Each structure stands twice: as structure tokens, then as C-alpha cells.
CSV table of C-alpha atoms in Angstrom, one decimal:
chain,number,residue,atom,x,y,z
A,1,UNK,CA,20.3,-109.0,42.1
A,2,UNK,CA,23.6,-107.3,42.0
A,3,UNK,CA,23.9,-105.1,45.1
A,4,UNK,CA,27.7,-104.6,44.3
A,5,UNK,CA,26.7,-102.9,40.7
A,6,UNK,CA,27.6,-99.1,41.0
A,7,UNK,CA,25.9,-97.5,38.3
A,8,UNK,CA,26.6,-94.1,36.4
A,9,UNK,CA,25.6,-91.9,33.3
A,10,UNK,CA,26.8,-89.2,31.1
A,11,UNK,CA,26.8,-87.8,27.7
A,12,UNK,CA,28.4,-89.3,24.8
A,13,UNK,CA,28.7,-85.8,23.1
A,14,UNK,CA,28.3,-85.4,19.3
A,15,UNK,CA,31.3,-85.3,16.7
A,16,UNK,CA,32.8,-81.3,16.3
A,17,UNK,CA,31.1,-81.3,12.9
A,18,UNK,CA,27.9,-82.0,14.3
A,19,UNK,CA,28.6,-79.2,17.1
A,20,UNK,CA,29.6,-77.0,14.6
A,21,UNK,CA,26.6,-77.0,12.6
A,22,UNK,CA,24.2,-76.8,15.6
A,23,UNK,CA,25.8,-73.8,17.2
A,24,UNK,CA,25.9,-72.3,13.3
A,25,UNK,CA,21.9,-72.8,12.9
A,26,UNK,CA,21.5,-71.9,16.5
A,27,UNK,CA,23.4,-68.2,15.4
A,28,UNK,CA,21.6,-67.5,12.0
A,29,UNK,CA,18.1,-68.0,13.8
A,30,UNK,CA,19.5,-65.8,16.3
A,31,UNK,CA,20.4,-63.2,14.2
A,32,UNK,CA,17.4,-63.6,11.9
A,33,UNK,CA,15.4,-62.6,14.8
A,34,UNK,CA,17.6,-59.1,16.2
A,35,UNK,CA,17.8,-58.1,12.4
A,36,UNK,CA,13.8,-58.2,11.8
A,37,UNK,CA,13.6,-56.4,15.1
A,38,UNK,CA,16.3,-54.3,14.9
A,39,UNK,CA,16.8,-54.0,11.2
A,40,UNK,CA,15.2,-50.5,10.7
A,41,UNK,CA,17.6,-49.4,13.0
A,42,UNK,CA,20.2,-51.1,12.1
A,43,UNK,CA,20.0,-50.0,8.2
A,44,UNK,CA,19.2,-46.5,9.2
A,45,UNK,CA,22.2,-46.5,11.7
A,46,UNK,CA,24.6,-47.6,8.9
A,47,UNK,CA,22.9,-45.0,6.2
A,48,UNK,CA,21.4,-47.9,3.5
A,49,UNK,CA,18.6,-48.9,2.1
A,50,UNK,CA,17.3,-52.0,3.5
A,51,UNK,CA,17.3,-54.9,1.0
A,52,UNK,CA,14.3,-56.7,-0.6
A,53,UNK,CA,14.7,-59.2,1.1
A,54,UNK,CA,14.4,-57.5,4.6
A,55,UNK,CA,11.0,-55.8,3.3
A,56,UNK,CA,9.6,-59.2,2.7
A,57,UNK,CA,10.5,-60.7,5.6
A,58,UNK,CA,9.8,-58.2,7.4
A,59,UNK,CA,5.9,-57.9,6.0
A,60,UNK,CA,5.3,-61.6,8.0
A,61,UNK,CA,8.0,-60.6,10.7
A,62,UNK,CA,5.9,-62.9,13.8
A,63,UNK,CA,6.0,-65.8,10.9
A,64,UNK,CA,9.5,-65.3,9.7
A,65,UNK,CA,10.3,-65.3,13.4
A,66,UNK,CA,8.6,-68.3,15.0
A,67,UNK,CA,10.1,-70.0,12.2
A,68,UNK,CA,13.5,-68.8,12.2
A,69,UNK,CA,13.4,-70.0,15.9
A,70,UNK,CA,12.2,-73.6,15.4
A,71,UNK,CA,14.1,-74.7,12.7
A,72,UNK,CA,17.2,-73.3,14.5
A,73,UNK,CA,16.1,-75.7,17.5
A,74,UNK,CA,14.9,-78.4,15.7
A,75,UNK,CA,18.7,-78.2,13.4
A,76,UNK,CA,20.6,-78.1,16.6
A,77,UNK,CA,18.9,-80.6,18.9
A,78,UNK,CA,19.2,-82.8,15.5
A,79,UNK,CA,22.6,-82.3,15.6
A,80,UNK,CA,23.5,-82.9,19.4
A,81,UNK,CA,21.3,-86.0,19.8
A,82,UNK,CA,23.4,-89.0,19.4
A,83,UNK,CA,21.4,-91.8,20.4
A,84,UNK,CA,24.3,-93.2,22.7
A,85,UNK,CA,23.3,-96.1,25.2
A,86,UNK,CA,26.4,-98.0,26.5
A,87,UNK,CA,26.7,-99.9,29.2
A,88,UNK,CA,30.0,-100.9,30.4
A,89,UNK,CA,31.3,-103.1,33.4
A,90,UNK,CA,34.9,-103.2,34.9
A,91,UNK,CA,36.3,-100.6,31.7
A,92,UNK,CA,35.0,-103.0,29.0
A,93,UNK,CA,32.1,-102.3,27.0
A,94,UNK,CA,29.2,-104.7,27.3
A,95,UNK,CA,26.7,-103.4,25.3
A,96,UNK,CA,26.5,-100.7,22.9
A,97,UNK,CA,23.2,-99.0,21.3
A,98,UNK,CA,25.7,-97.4,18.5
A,99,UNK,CA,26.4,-100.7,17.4
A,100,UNK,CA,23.7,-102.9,18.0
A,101,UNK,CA,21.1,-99.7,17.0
A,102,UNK,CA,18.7,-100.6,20.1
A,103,UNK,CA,18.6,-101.2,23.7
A,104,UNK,CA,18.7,-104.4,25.2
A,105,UNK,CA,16.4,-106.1,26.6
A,106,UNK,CA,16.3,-106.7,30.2
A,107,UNK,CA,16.6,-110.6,29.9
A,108,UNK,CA,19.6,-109.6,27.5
A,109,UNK,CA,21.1,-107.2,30.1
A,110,UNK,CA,21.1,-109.6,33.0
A,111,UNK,CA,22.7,-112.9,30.9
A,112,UNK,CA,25.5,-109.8,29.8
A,113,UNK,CA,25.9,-109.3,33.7
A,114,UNK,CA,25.6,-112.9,34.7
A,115,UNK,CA,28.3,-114.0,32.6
A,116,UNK,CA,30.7,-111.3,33.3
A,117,UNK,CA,30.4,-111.2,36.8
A,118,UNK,CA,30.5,-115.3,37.5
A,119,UNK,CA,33.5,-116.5,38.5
């Protein structure tokens, strides 16, 4: 229909805030995990007593852990999904799913393409 059309895609990459608290949630799950595996060690290494907190965490330790890993996922991929669809022809933007909140349909995409590619 339009054999002249190059196509391409990419990411549309989340705001620094939105980084930021992915690769924060991503770390504390992280180092939830080491410190209930390595926290004896850890605690004895630097000559304290562990906290309460450690003890009772560390009484469900396969629990704490699956969960400290999926909500660390679940936080970040939260946080680095934006939802972007655009769709743009000679630099201008035709379409956008940020602003419309949906993609278009495929009658919708070829009337955009029709009338900005006829002359």
C-alpha cells in the first residue's frame, strides 16, 4: 500500500524520576536478599548483635526472599514501562498513544497516511 514507507522503532525511555525509583527498588530487593544470606556473617564479621528484625525475617528467609525479589521486579518494570506508541512520518508526529491513550486503529492509521502522503 505504501512500498516507499521505511519503518522503525525504539524506546521512549521513562522520566529520571521514574529511573531513579526502579534502579532504587531493584537495590533494596537486592540487598534484602545478600543480608538474609549473608547476614550471620555479616553481623558476626562486624562484632554485633543482629537486629530483631533480621531474626524475624530471617525465621521465613525463602518467603522474605521470593518476595523481596518480586516486588523489586514488579516496582521497576512499573516504573520503566511507559506505554509510548508514536508514530511519526517525515519528523512530524502523526499519532501519539501518550496523548490519545490508545492505539489507532488500522482504518485510522491508513486515512493518517493517506492524507499526509497525497500530494
Amino acid at each position: 500500500m505504501f512500498p516507499d514507507l521505511e519503518i522503525s522503532g525504539g524506546n521512549f525511555p521513562p522520566s529520571q524520576t521514574r529511573q531513579t525509583i526502579a534502579m532504587v527498588a531493584t537495590t533494596v530487593s537486592w540487598s534484602v536478599i545478600v543480608i538474609l544470606l549473608l547476614g550471620d556473617y555479616i553481623f558476626s564479621a562486624l562484632g554485633i548483635a543482629p537486629p530483631q528484625m533480621y531474626k524475624d525475617l530471617k525465621e521465613t528467609q525463602g518467603t522474605t526472599m521470593m518476595m523481596a525479589f518480586l516486588l523489586g521486579s514488579v516496582i521497576s518494570q512499573a516504573m520503566t514501562k511507559t506505554g509510548a506508541f508514536e508514530i511519526t512520518l517525515n519528523g512530524q508526529v502523526v499519532w501519539s498513544k501518550l496523548e490519545t491513550g490508545r492505539v489507532p486503529e488500522w482504518n485510522e492509521l491508513v486515512d493518517i497516511m493517506k492524507s499526509h502522503l497525497s500530494p
